[in-house]
Amino acid sequence: DAGITQSPRHKVTETGTPVTLRCHQTENHRYMYWYRQDPGHGLRLIHYSYGVKDTDKGEVSDGYSVSRSKTEDFLLTLESATSSQTSVYFCAISESQGVPGYGYTFGSGTRLTVV
Amino acid sequence: AQSVTQLDSQVPVFEEAPVELRCNYSSSVSVYLFWYVQYPNQGLQLLLKYLSGSTLVESINGFEAEFNKSQTSFHLRKPSVHISDTAEYFCAVSDGPGSGGYQKVTFGIGTKLQVIP
């Protein structure tokens, strides 16, 4: 999607290895989110950020960490990948600043397979 | 706590027939409601949203959704579907910004719309 890119688009990794996914935005939005999408579960929030160095946990944060050192970049790290983390990961951004309802803009996703 | 229920995981429909994708929500406060569409191998795109005002909202490609507060529903409808409407549709609810302005959004599990030629 315009203004938000995810890398890599696909990755296969081995159990126990660290993995970092990158989300880059050019919209200067304050809020950034990482979701995972799994069949039967829809989208579940992993972590989110409300500013540089300001992050918080979502509903499925165990095994994941994030960092945001610049407004435009939000990194998701799997410290030691497990097969249960095989999923499609989506980054999203929003410009909500106390005024709700703007909706999210999503990236195209990263398909991660842990073998 | 807010939650979303999409009652149908898959909906097959013939081309040019009408369709309704059902969504019910629960929330203890005022809500903002969204429908997103996901085409194969793509991210989600915002289709339409209800924030306030008229309970009937429309998208640019012919979909509409009606906010029904008494039935806590936000069903998505289209009077005549096209092959290109084949996609997965997600209903989402937000009760507005929490601490820090973070807008918590809860997504349903999705409904796959399959349009049959």
PDB file of C-alpha atoms in Angstrom:
ATOM      1  CA  ASP A   1       0.000   0.000   0.000  1.00  0.00           C
ATOM      2  CA  ALA A   2       1.147   3.498  -0.686  1.00  0.00           C
ATOM      3  CA  GLY A   3       2.996   4.989   2.250  1.00  0.00           C
ATOM      4  CA  ILE A   4       3.663   1.790   4.141  1.00  0.00           C
ATOM      5  CA  THR A   5       5.977  -1.040   3.197  1.00  0.00           C
ATOM      6  CA  GLN A   6       6.908  -4.273   4.927  1.00  0.00           C
ATOM      7  CA  SER A   7      10.052  -6.300   4.456  1.00  0.00           C
ATOM      8  CA  PRO A   8      10.692  -9.041   3.767  1.00  0.00           C
ATOM      9  CA  ARG A   9       7.506 -10.183   2.014  1.00  0.00           C
ATOM     10  CA  HIS A  10       8.311 -13.850   2.599  1.00  0.00           C
ATOM     11  CA  LYS A  11      10.683 -15.580   4.963  1.00  0.00           C
ATOM     12  CA  VAL A  12      11.428 -19.143   5.961  1.00  0.00           C
ATOM     13  CA  THR A  13      13.463 -19.584   9.098  1.00  0.00           C
ATOM     14  CA  GLU A  14      14.467 -22.372  11.435  1.00  0.00           C
ATOM     15  CA  THR A  15      13.167 -22.930  14.928  1.00  0.00           C
ATOM     16  CA  GLY A  16      15.242 -21.123  17.515  1.00  0.00           C
ATOM     17  CA  THR A  17      16.655 -18.438  15.230  1.00  0.00           C
ATOM     18  CA  PRO A  18      15.993 -14.729  15.707  1.00  0.00           C
ATOM     19  CA  VAL A  19      13.921 -12.949  13.070  1.00  0.00           C
ATOM     20  CA  THR A  20      13.269  -9.253  12.533  1.00  0.00           C
ATOM     21  CA  LEU A  21      10.463  -7.870  10.398  1.00  0.00           C
ATOM     22  CA  ARG A  22      10.480  -4.276   9.304  1.00  0.00           C
ATOM     23  CA  CYS A  23       7.671  -1.814   8.752  1.00  0.00           C
ATOM     24  CA  HIS A  24       8.430   1.509   7.101  1.00  0.00           C
ATOM     25  CA  GLN A  25       5.981   4.390   6.636  1.00  0.00           C
ATOM     26  CA  THR A  26       6.241   7.674   4.807  1.00  0.00           C
ATOM     27  CA  GLU A  27       3.010   9.170   6.204  1.00  0.00           C
ATOM     28  CA  ASN A  28       4.496  10.551   9.421  1.00  0.00           C
ATOM     29  CA  HIS A  29       1.703   8.861  11.393  1.00  0.00           C
ATOM     30  CA  ARG A  30       2.160   8.643  15.103  1.00  0.00           C
ATOM     31  CA  TYR A  31       0.622   5.221  15.677  1.00  0.00           C
ATOM     32  CA  MET A  32       1.975   1.951  14.337  1.00  0.00           C
ATOM     33  CA  TYR A  33       0.810  -1.604  15.002  1.00  0.00           C
ATOM     34  CA  TRP A  34       1.884  -5.163  14.422  1.00  0.00           C
ATOM     35  CA  TYR A  35      -0.788  -7.811  13.898  1.00  0.00           C
ATOM     36  CA  ARG A  36      -0.657 -11.468  13.069  1.00  0.00           C
ATOM     37  CA  GLN A  37      -3.307 -13.135  10.943  1.00  0.00           C
ATOM     38  CA  ASP A  38      -4.188 -16.783  11.399  1.00  0.00           C
ATOM     39  CA  PRO A  39      -7.112 -18.832  10.058  1.00  0.00           C
ATOM     40  CA  GLY A  40      -9.975 -18.899  12.520  1.00  0.00           C
ATOM     41  CA  HIS A  41      -8.471 -16.082  14.610  1.00  0.00           C
ATOM     42  CA  GLY A  42      -8.658 -13.093  12.318  1.00  0.00           C
ATOM     43  CA  LEU A  43      -6.184 -10.379  13.229  1.00  0.00           C
ATOM     44  CA  ARG A  44      -4.647 -10.231  16.664  1.00  0.00           C
ATOM     45  CA  LEU A  45      -2.603  -7.342  17.972  1.00  0.00           C
ATOM     46  CA  ILE A  46       0.982  -8.154  18.962  1.00  0.00           C
ATOM     47  CA  HIS A  47       2.437  -4.757  19.883  1.00  0.00           C
ATOM     48  CA  TYR A  48       1.774  -1.152  19.061  1.00  0.00           C
ATOM     49  CA  SER A  49       3.618   2.143  19.233  1.00  0.00           C
ATOM     50  CA  TYR A  50       2.326   5.615  19.988  1.00  0.00           C
ATOM     51  CA  GLY A  51       5.570   7.443  19.317  1.00  0.00           C
ATOM     52  CA  VAL A  52       9.334   7.119  19.076  1.00  0.00           C
ATOM     53  CA  LYS A  53      10.483   4.752  21.826  1.00  0.00           C
ATOM     54  CA  ASP A  54       6.896   4.469  23.092  1.00  0.00           C
ATOM     55  CA  THR A  55       5.532   0.965  22.704  1.00  0.00           C
ATOM     56  CA  ASP A  56       3.125  -1.306  24.488  1.00  0.00           C
ATOM     57  CA  LYS A  57       1.915  -4.888  24.403  1.00  0.00           C
ATOM     58  CA  GLY A  58      -1.099  -6.206  22.580  1.00  0.00           C
ATOM     59  CA  GLU A  59      -3.061  -9.372  23.223  1.00  0.00           C
ATOM     60  CA  VAL A  60      -0.494 -11.877  21.856  1.00  0.00           C
ATOM     61  CA  SER A  61       2.861 -10.317  22.735  1.00  0.00           C
ATOM     62  CA  ASP A  62       4.625 -13.333  24.270  1.00  0.00           C
ATOM     63  CA  GLY A  63       7.736 -14.231  22.265  1.00  0.00           C
ATOM     64  CA  TYR A  64       7.814 -10.890  20.450  1.00  0.00           C
ATOM     65  CA  SER A  65       9.564  -7.597  21.023  1.00  0.00           C
ATOM     66  CA  VAL A  66       9.424  -4.322  19.131  1.00  0.00           C
ATOM     67  CA  SER A  67      11.449  -1.184  18.703  1.00  0.00           C
ATOM     68  CA  ARG A  68      10.775   2.223  17.252  1.00  0.00           C
ATOM     69  CA  SER A  69      13.817   4.465  17.074  1.00  0.00           C
ATOM     70  CA  LYS A  70      12.434   6.651  14.279  1.00  0.00           C
ATOM     71  CA  THR A  71       8.907   7.777  13.451  1.00  0.00           C
ATOM     72  CA  GLU A  72       8.988   5.930  10.140  1.00  0.00           C
ATOM     73  CA  ASP A  73      10.267   2.529  11.271  1.00  0.00           C
ATOM     74  CA  PHE A  74       8.694  -0.082  13.519  1.00  0.00           C
ATOM     75  CA  LEU A  75      10.561  -3.364  13.939  1.00  0.00           C
ATOM     76  CA  LEU A  76       9.120  -6.638  15.155  1.00  0.00           C
ATOM     77  CA  THR A  77      11.582  -9.214  16.510  1.00  0.00           C
ATOM     78  CA  LEU A  78      11.020 -12.858  17.263  1.00  0.00           C
ATOM     79  CA  GLU A  79      13.837 -13.554  19.676  1.00  0.00           C
ATOM     80  CA  SER A  80      13.747 -17.325  19.151  1.00  0.00           C
ATOM     81  CA  ALA A  81      11.289 -18.369  16.502  1.00  0.00           C
ATOM     82  CA  THR A  82       8.881 -21.242  17.159  1.00  0.00           C
ATOM     83  CA  SER A  83       6.548 -23.108  14.818  1.00  0.00           C
ATOM     84  CA  SER A  84       3.564 -21.465  16.511  1.00  0.00           C
ATOM     85  CA  GLN A  85       4.801 -18.161  15.154  1.00  0.00           C
ATOM     86  CA  THR A  86       4.287 -19.276  11.582  1.00  0.00           C
ATOM     87  CA  SER A  87       1.793 -16.704  10.380  1.00  0.00           C
ATOM     88  CA  VAL A  88       1.184 -13.706   8.184  1.00  0.00           C
ATOM     89  CA  TYR A  89       2.280 -10.511   9.883  1.00  0.00           C
ATOM     90  CA  PHE A  90       0.739  -7.161   9.082  1.00  0.00           C
ATOM     91  CA  CYS A  91       1.887  -3.721  10.006  1.00  0.00           C
ATOM     92  CA  ALA A  92      -0.670  -0.925  10.213  1.00  0.00           C
ATOM     93  CA  ILE A  93      -0.554   2.806  10.797  1.00  0.00           C
ATOM     94  CA  SER A  94      -3.126   5.333  11.901  1.00  0.00           C
ATOM     95  CA  GLU A  95      -3.197   9.049  12.366  1.00  0.00           C
ATOM     96  CA  SER A  96      -5.621   9.057  15.265  1.00  0.00           C
ATOM     97  CA  GLN A  97      -4.505  11.689  17.693  1.00  0.00           C
ATOM     98  CA  GLY A  98      -7.226  11.719  20.265  1.00  0.00           C
ATOM     99  CA  VAL A  99      -9.836  11.818  17.511  1.00  0.00           C
ATOM    100  CA  PRO A 100     -10.948   8.294  16.753  1.00  0.00           C
ATOM    101  CA  GLY A 101     -12.304   6.749  13.635  1.00  0.00           C
ATOM    102  CA  TYR A 102      -9.618   7.344  11.043  1.00  0.00           C
ATOM    103  CA  GLY A 103      -9.183   3.645  10.470  1.00  0.00           C
ATOM    104  CA  TYR A 104      -5.967   1.869   9.723  1.00  0.00           C
ATOM    105  CA  THR A 105      -3.762   1.665   6.653  1.00  0.00           C
ATOM    106  CA  PHE A 106      -2.204  -1.761   6.313  1.00  0.00           C
ATOM    107  CA  GLY A 107       0.976  -2.966   4.704  1.00  0.00           C
ATOM    108  CA  SER A 108       0.996  -5.915   2.298  1.00  0.00           C
ATOM    109  CA  GLY A 109       2.119  -8.382   4.915  1.00  0.00           C
ATOM    110  CA  THR A 110       5.044 -10.696   5.622  1.00  0.00           C
ATOM    111  CA  ARG A 111       4.479 -14.414   5.338  1.00  0.00           C
ATOM    112  CA  LEU A 112       6.726 -16.103   7.897  1.00  0.00           C
ATOM    113  CA  THR A 113       7.260 -19.841   8.024  1.00  0.00           C
ATOM    114  CA  VAL A 114       9.167 -21.378  10.921  1.00  0.00           C
ATOM    115  CA  VAL A 115      10.412 -24.900  10.175  1.00  0.00           C
TER     116      VAL A 115
ATOM    117  CA  ALA B   1     -14.483  -5.048  26.664  1.00  0.00           C
ATOM    118  CA  GLN B   2     -15.315  -4.919  22.993  1.00  0.00           C
ATOM    119  CA  SER B   3     -15.785  -7.904  20.720  1.00  0.00           C
ATOM    120  CA  VAL B   4     -16.916  -8.677  17.194  1.00  0.00           C
ATOM    121  CA  THR B   5     -18.748 -11.716  15.852  1.00  0.00           C
ATOM    122  CA  GLN B   6     -18.898 -12.484  12.175  1.00  0.00           C
ATOM    123  CA  LEU B   7     -21.518 -15.154  11.888  1.00  0.00           C
ATOM    124  CA  ASP B   8     -20.475 -16.688   8.576  1.00  0.00           C
ATOM    125  CA  SER B   9     -16.971 -17.867   7.760  1.00  0.00           C
ATOM    126  CA  GLN B  10     -17.781 -18.338   4.065  1.00  0.00           C
ATOM    127  CA  VAL B  11     -20.529 -16.980   1.849  1.00  0.00           C
ATOM    128  CA  PRO B  12     -20.888 -18.268  -1.712  1.00  0.00           C
ATOM    129  CA  VAL B  13     -23.115 -16.190  -3.974  1.00  0.00           C
ATOM    130  CA  PHE B  14     -23.808 -16.080  -7.688  1.00  0.00           C
ATOM    131  CA  GLU B  15     -22.685 -13.120  -9.729  1.00  0.00           C
ATOM    132  CA  GLU B  16     -25.248 -10.289  -9.850  1.00  0.00           C
ATOM    133  CA  ALA B  17     -27.084 -11.676  -6.817  1.00  0.00           C
ATOM    134  CA  PRO B  18     -27.410  -9.669  -3.584  1.00  0.00           C
ATOM    135  CA  VAL B  19     -25.289 -10.474  -0.552  1.00  0.00           C
ATOM    136  CA  GLU B  20     -25.296  -9.700   3.146  1.00  0.00           C
ATOM    137  CA  LEU B  21     -22.305 -10.311   5.415  1.00  0.00           C
ATOM    138  CA  ARG B  22     -23.304 -10.266   9.039  1.00  0.00           C
ATOM    139  CA  CYS B  23     -21.483  -8.604  11.899  1.00  0.00           C
ATOM    140  CA  ASN B  24     -22.504  -8.212  15.518  1.00  0.00           C
ATOM    141  CA  TYR B  25     -20.506  -6.397  18.146  1.00  0.00           C
ATOM    142  CA  SER B  26     -20.461  -5.835  21.864  1.00  0.00           C
ATOM    143  CA  SER B  27     -19.118  -2.808  23.631  1.00  0.00           C
ATOM    144  CA  SER B  28     -19.855  -0.997  26.828  1.00  0.00           C
ATOM    145  CA  VAL B  29     -19.469   2.463  25.316  1.00  0.00           C
ATOM    146  CA  SER B  30     -20.111   4.273  22.084  1.00  0.00           C
ATOM    147  CA  VAL B  31     -18.513   2.544  19.159  1.00  0.00           C
ATOM    148  CA  TYR B  32     -16.949   3.191  15.833  1.00  0.00           C
ATOM    149  CA  LEU B  33     -17.448   0.447  13.298  1.00  0.00           C
ATOM    150  CA  PHE B  34     -15.483  -0.543  10.231  1.00  0.00           C
ATOM    151  CA  TRP B  35     -15.494  -2.971   7.374  1.00  0.00           C
ATOM    152  CA  TYR B  36     -12.186  -3.923   5.780  1.00  0.00           C
ATOM    153  CA  VAL B  37     -11.643  -5.966   2.630  1.00  0.00           C
ATOM    154  CA  GLN B  38      -8.657  -8.206   1.929  1.00  0.00           C
ATOM    155  CA  TYR B  39      -7.958  -9.384  -1.599  1.00  0.00           C
ATOM    156  CA  PRO B  40      -5.704 -12.439  -2.043  1.00  0.00           C
ATOM    157  CA  ASN B  41      -2.088 -11.855  -0.997  1.00  0.00           C
ATOM    158  CA  GLN B  42      -2.754  -8.281  -0.001  1.00  0.00           C
ATOM    159  CA  GLY B  43      -3.203  -6.308   3.182  1.00  0.00           C
ATOM    160  CA  LEU B  44      -6.535  -5.110   4.482  1.00  0.00           C
ATOM    161  CA  GLN B  45      -8.122  -2.016   2.971  1.00  0.00           C
ATOM    162  CA  LEU B  46     -10.708   0.150   4.666  1.00  0.00           C
ATOM    163  CA  LEU B  47     -14.030  -0.320   2.872  1.00  0.00           C
ATOM    164  CA  LEU B  48     -16.333   1.881   4.933  1.00  0.00           C
ATOM    165  CA  LYS B  49     -16.804   3.157   8.451  1.00  0.00           C
ATOM    166  CA  TYR B  50     -19.461   4.404  10.822  1.00  0.00           C
ATOM    167  CA  LEU B  51     -18.426   7.146  13.226  1.00  0.00           C
ATOM    168  CA  SER B  52     -21.632   9.073  13.922  1.00  0.00           C
ATOM    169  CA  GLY B  53     -24.606  10.606  12.164  1.00  0.00           C
ATOM    170  CA  SER B  54     -26.456   8.681   9.474  1.00  0.00           C
ATOM    171  CA  THR B  55     -26.680   5.016  10.331  1.00  0.00           C
ATOM    172  CA  LEU B  56     -26.335   4.006   6.682  1.00  0.00           C
ATOM    173  CA  VAL B  57     -22.846   4.313   5.249  1.00  0.00           C
ATOM    174  CA  GLU B  58     -21.720   3.564   1.730  1.00  0.00           C
ATOM    175  CA  SER B  59     -18.508   2.716  -0.056  1.00  0.00           C
ATOM    176  CA  ILE B  60     -17.454   3.849  -3.495  1.00  0.00           C
ATOM    177  CA  ASN B  61     -17.863   0.374  -5.003  1.00  0.00           C
ATOM    178  CA  GLY B  62     -21.518  -0.195  -4.111  1.00  0.00           C
ATOM    179  CA  PHE B  63     -21.310  -1.748  -0.650  1.00  0.00           C
ATOM    180  CA  GLU B  64     -23.305  -0.323   2.210  1.00  0.00           C
ATOM    181  CA  ALA B  65     -23.608  -1.059   5.896  1.00  0.00           C
ATOM    182  CA  GLU B  66     -26.199  -0.058   8.441  1.00  0.00           C
ATOM    183  CA  PHE B  67     -25.470   0.610  12.075  1.00  0.00           C
ATOM    184  CA  ASN B  68     -28.248  -0.830  14.225  1.00  0.00           C
ATOM    185  CA  LYS B  69     -27.691   0.083  17.830  1.00  0.00           C
ATOM    186  CA  SER B  70     -30.618  -1.878  19.247  1.00  0.00           C
ATOM    187  CA  GLN B  71     -29.450  -5.073  17.566  1.00  0.00           C
ATOM    188  CA  THR B  72     -25.742  -4.225  17.974  1.00  0.00           C
ATOM    189  CA  SER B  73     -25.184  -5.059  14.335  1.00  0.00           C
ATOM    190  CA  PHE B  74     -23.307  -3.593  11.386  1.00  0.00           C
ATOM    191  CA  HIS B  75     -24.174  -5.852   8.459  1.00  0.00           C
ATOM    192  CA  LEU B  76     -22.563  -5.304   5.079  1.00  0.00           C
ATOM    193  CA  ARG B  77     -24.712  -5.503   1.955  1.00  0.00           C
ATOM    194  CA  LYS B  78     -24.428  -5.208  -1.771  1.00  0.00           C
ATOM    195  CA  PRO B  79     -27.446  -5.472  -4.099  1.00  0.00           C
ATOM    196  CA  SER B  80     -25.514  -7.045  -6.981  1.00  0.00           C
ATOM    197  CA  VAL B  81     -22.090  -8.613  -6.586  1.00  0.00           C
ATOM    198  CA  HIS B  82     -19.308  -8.820  -9.139  1.00  0.00           C
ATOM    199  CA  ILE B  83     -16.602 -11.425  -9.604  1.00  0.00           C
ATOM    200  CA  SER B  84     -14.114  -8.800  -8.474  1.00  0.00           C
ATOM    201  CA  ASP B  85     -15.829  -8.677  -5.062  1.00  0.00           C
ATOM    202  CA  THR B  86     -14.385 -12.092  -4.231  1.00  0.00           C
ATOM    203  CA  ALA B  87     -12.316 -11.394  -1.125  1.00  0.00           C
ATOM    204  CA  GLU B  88     -12.300 -11.747   2.638  1.00  0.00           C
ATOM    205  CA  TYR B  89     -14.207  -9.140   4.618  1.00  0.00           C
ATOM    206  CA  PHE B  90     -13.434  -8.152   8.185  1.00  0.00           C
ATOM    207  CA  CYS B  91     -15.700  -6.288  10.537  1.00  0.00           C
ATOM    208  CA  ALA B  92     -13.982  -4.240  13.242  1.00  0.00           C
ATOM    209  CA  VAL B  93     -15.022  -2.194  16.260  1.00  0.00           C
ATOM    210  CA  SER B  94     -13.315   0.542  18.211  1.00  0.00           C
ATOM    211  CA  ASP B  95     -14.496   2.312  21.317  1.00  0.00           C
ATOM    212  CA  GLY B  96     -12.285   5.285  20.717  1.00  0.00           C
ATOM    213  CA  PRO B  97      -8.908   6.378  22.004  1.00  0.00           C
ATOM    214  CA  GLY B  98      -7.607   5.083  25.272  1.00  0.00           C
ATOM    215  CA  SER B  99      -4.584   6.284  27.180  1.00  0.00           C
ATOM    216  CA  GLY B 100      -2.066   7.964  24.909  1.00  0.00           C
ATOM    217  CA  GLY B 101      -4.637   8.290  22.151  1.00  0.00           C
ATOM    218  CA  TYR B 102      -4.250   4.667  21.147  1.00  0.00           C
ATOM    219  CA  GLN B 103      -7.330   3.544  19.302  1.00  0.00           C
ATOM    220  CA  LYS B 104      -7.963  -0.047  20.217  1.00  0.00           C
ATOM    221  CA  VAL B 105      -9.532  -1.888  17.308  1.00  0.00           C
ATOM    222  CA  THR B 106     -10.897  -5.406  17.582  1.00  0.00           C
ATOM    223  CA  PHE B 107     -11.323  -7.412  14.394  1.00  0.00           C
ATOM    224  CA  GLY B 108     -13.693 -10.231  13.610  1.00  0.00           C
ATOM    225  CA  ILE B 109     -12.355 -13.485  12.205  1.00  0.00           C
ATOM    226  CA  GLY B 110     -13.414 -12.618   8.670  1.00  0.00           C
ATOM    227  CA  THR B 111     -15.971 -13.783   6.114  1.00  0.00           C
ATOM    228  CA  LYS B 112     -14.817 -15.123   2.773  1.00  0.00           C
ATOM    229  CA  LEU B 113     -17.082 -13.985  -0.018  1.00  0.00           C
ATOM    230  CA  GLN B 114     -16.901 -16.221  -3.059  1.00  0.00           C
ATOM    231  CA  VAL B 115     -18.685 -14.910  -6.118  1.00  0.00           C
ATOM    232  CA  ILE B 116     -19.639 -17.695  -8.517  1.00  0.00           C
ATOM    233  CA  PRO B 117     -19.856 -16.910 -12.251  1.00  0.00           C
TER     234      PRO B 117
END
